[in-house]
Amino acid sequence: MVRAAVLHAPGESLRLTALELPEPGPGQVRVRIAATGVCHSDLSLARGTLRQAMPVVLGHESAGTVVAVGEGVTRCAPGDRVVLCWAPPDGTCWFCLEGEPWLCEHSSDAASAPYARADGADVYPGLSTGGFAEETVVSERAVLPVPDAVPLEHAALVGCAVMTGVGAVLNTAQVREGQSVLVVGLGGVGLSVVQGARLAGAGQVIVVDRSPDKLELARTMGATDVLEAGGELAKQVRGLTGRRGADHAFNCVGLADTIRASWSATRRGGVTTIVGIGGKEQQVTFTALELFHFARTVQGCVYGSTDPLTDIPRILDFAAQGRLDLGALITGTVGLDGIDGAFAEMSAGRGVRTVVVP
Ligand SMILES: [Zn+2]
Ligand SMILES: [Zn+2]
């Protein structure tokens, strides 16, 4: 039995429950969780904006230590420090063979099969991970080694926010040295975009958010210009970029008006990358003439266009070398009983990443 925070239905509070977690089967690994970041997708899943089979143990941004491995496991052994990947590609589907493993058809399969039991009922692992618990069982494809120089609390964030944000810059948008970058929305992902832009050697990094605290934090991570949300964004950005607009915009919010504003703030031929997950009721409109005239690109970004097998170790190396500041993203630590409070803080736009230490 391990303790876990279980969600029984969208909109309810999480309940601390004893979870019957089976020993790992063939190809599976049991991990003692050291830390799990509270991601905005957890909040969306808890409220029912995103769907997930229930009852569920949410939490998908985790790192920990392998405690047992099932038959045939070759990628790790008990005692290994690992980060969990919530979308492990199978390596065999059409998308994987095309070199787009972030779109793998089977990377989310584990989320739709029960992995444990509580109070006599089947329980599902949130986004295939089940990180809001003392331990979890995942596929060996979902664990990647963490270098000794990186604390597990920091490594956890690489599993989702950091991989998504840094991947958006390096993989999806492929920002080049000297280019100007606009980042709209400074949560864990947005601030990771800022750090990714610094890694890419971006010339200007302009950031927008409602929170003065987050704007200041962004400055310490490489932002060159900070804008408090509410102004006329396109005009402000043109004023900072020789009247042209930014080469790249990263929308980490997912609301229609902010996507439209991000697009308008890019130069002719500029690129807007949509990183934040919006709702299906969010309609973004463009006129046919402006789509032609501005020759801009809008592109979606799933999980930072990441091949986790190669990219997660690469990001962890950046962290080990001190080229990414993961600790600065952590603005709070709670136990398994503090997750609802972390959701409330997140809804209010306070803090960047709360880490759950079971
Ligand atoms: Zn996430
Ligand atoms: Zn695949």
PDB file of C-alpha atoms in Angstrom, residues 5-11 14 19 41-42 44-59 108-116 121-130:
ATOM      1  CA  ALA A   5      -4.040  11.748  -3.808  1.00  0.00           C
ATOM      2  CA  VAL A   6      -6.988  10.340  -5.757  1.00  0.00           C
ATOM      3  CA  LEU A   7      -9.496  12.345  -7.813  1.00  0.00           C
ATOM      4  CA  HIS A   8     -12.871  10.593  -8.118  1.00  0.00           C
ATOM      5  CA  ALA A   9     -14.735  13.038 -10.371  1.00  0.00           C
ATOM      6  CA  PRO A  10     -14.017  16.357 -12.123  1.00  0.00           C
ATOM      7  CA  GLY A  11     -14.500  19.339  -9.823  1.00  0.00           C
ATOM      8  CA  LEU A  14      -8.400  15.174  -4.158  1.00  0.00           C
ATOM      9  CA  LEU A  19      -3.428   2.697  -3.108  1.00  0.00           C
ATOM     10  CA  SER A  41      -2.796  20.304 -17.288  1.00  0.00           C
ATOM     11  CA  ASP A  42      -3.417  18.694 -13.872  1.00  0.00           C
ATOM     12  CA  SER A  44      -7.512  21.175 -16.407  1.00  0.00           C
ATOM     13  CA  LEU A  45      -7.880  17.422 -15.814  1.00  0.00           C
ATOM     14  CA  ALA A  46      -9.142  18.001 -12.251  1.00  0.00           C
ATOM     15  CA  ARG A  47     -11.781  20.425 -13.528  1.00  0.00           C
ATOM     16  CA  GLY A  48     -12.757  18.277 -16.496  1.00  0.00           C
ATOM     17  CA  THR A  49     -11.519  20.705 -19.196  1.00  0.00           C
ATOM     18  CA  LEU A  50      -9.205  17.905 -20.320  1.00  0.00           C
ATOM     19  CA  ARG A  51     -10.474  14.335 -20.177  1.00  0.00           C
ATOM     20  CA  GLN A  52      -9.039  11.411 -18.275  1.00  0.00           C
ATOM     21  CA  ALA A  53     -10.509   8.110 -17.033  1.00  0.00           C
ATOM     22  CA  MET A  54     -11.415   8.268 -13.301  1.00  0.00           C
ATOM     23  CA  PRO A  55     -10.800   7.687 -10.439  1.00  0.00           C
ATOM     24  CA  VAL A  56      -7.317   8.904 -11.185  1.00  0.00           C
ATOM     25  CA  VAL A  57      -4.006   9.746  -9.560  1.00  0.00           C
ATOM     26  CA  LEU A  58      -2.982  12.942 -11.347  1.00  0.00           C
ATOM     27  CA  GLY A  59       0.572  14.310 -11.502  1.00  0.00           C
ATOM     28  CA  SER A 108      -0.772   7.906 -24.039  1.00  0.00           C
ATOM     29  CA  ASP A 109      -2.102   4.342 -23.988  1.00  0.00           C
ATOM     30  CA  ALA A 110      -1.171   3.672 -20.360  1.00  0.00           C
ATOM     31  CA  ALA A 111      -3.485   6.462 -19.164  1.00  0.00           C
ATOM     32  CA  SER A 112      -6.570   4.538 -20.316  1.00  0.00           C
ATOM     33  CA  ALA A 113      -5.815   1.285 -18.464  1.00  0.00           C
ATOM     34  CA  PRO A 114      -6.209   0.855 -14.689  1.00  0.00           C
ATOM     35  CA  TYR A 115      -2.857   0.455 -12.922  1.00  0.00           C
ATOM     36  CA  ALA A 116      -3.877   0.175  -9.273  1.00  0.00           C
ATOM     37  CA  ALA A 121     -12.189   0.194  -7.349  1.00  0.00           C
ATOM     38  CA  ASP A 122      -9.836   0.416 -10.315  1.00  0.00           C
ATOM     39  CA  VAL A 123      -7.675   3.554 -10.450  1.00  0.00           C
ATOM     40  CA  TYR A 124      -6.069   5.096 -13.554  1.00  0.00           C
ATOM     41  CA  PRO A 125      -2.648   6.760 -13.834  1.00  0.00           C
ATOM     42  CA  GLY A 126      -3.068  10.440 -14.773  1.00  0.00           C
ATOM     43  CA  LEU A 127      -1.357  11.062 -18.142  1.00  0.00           C
ATOM     44  CA  SER A 128       0.197   7.588 -17.786  1.00  0.00           C
ATOM     45  CA  THR A 129       2.231   8.736 -14.783  1.00  0.00           C
ATOM     46  CA  GLY A 130       0.286   8.896 -11.490  1.00  0.00           C
TER      47      GLY A 130
END
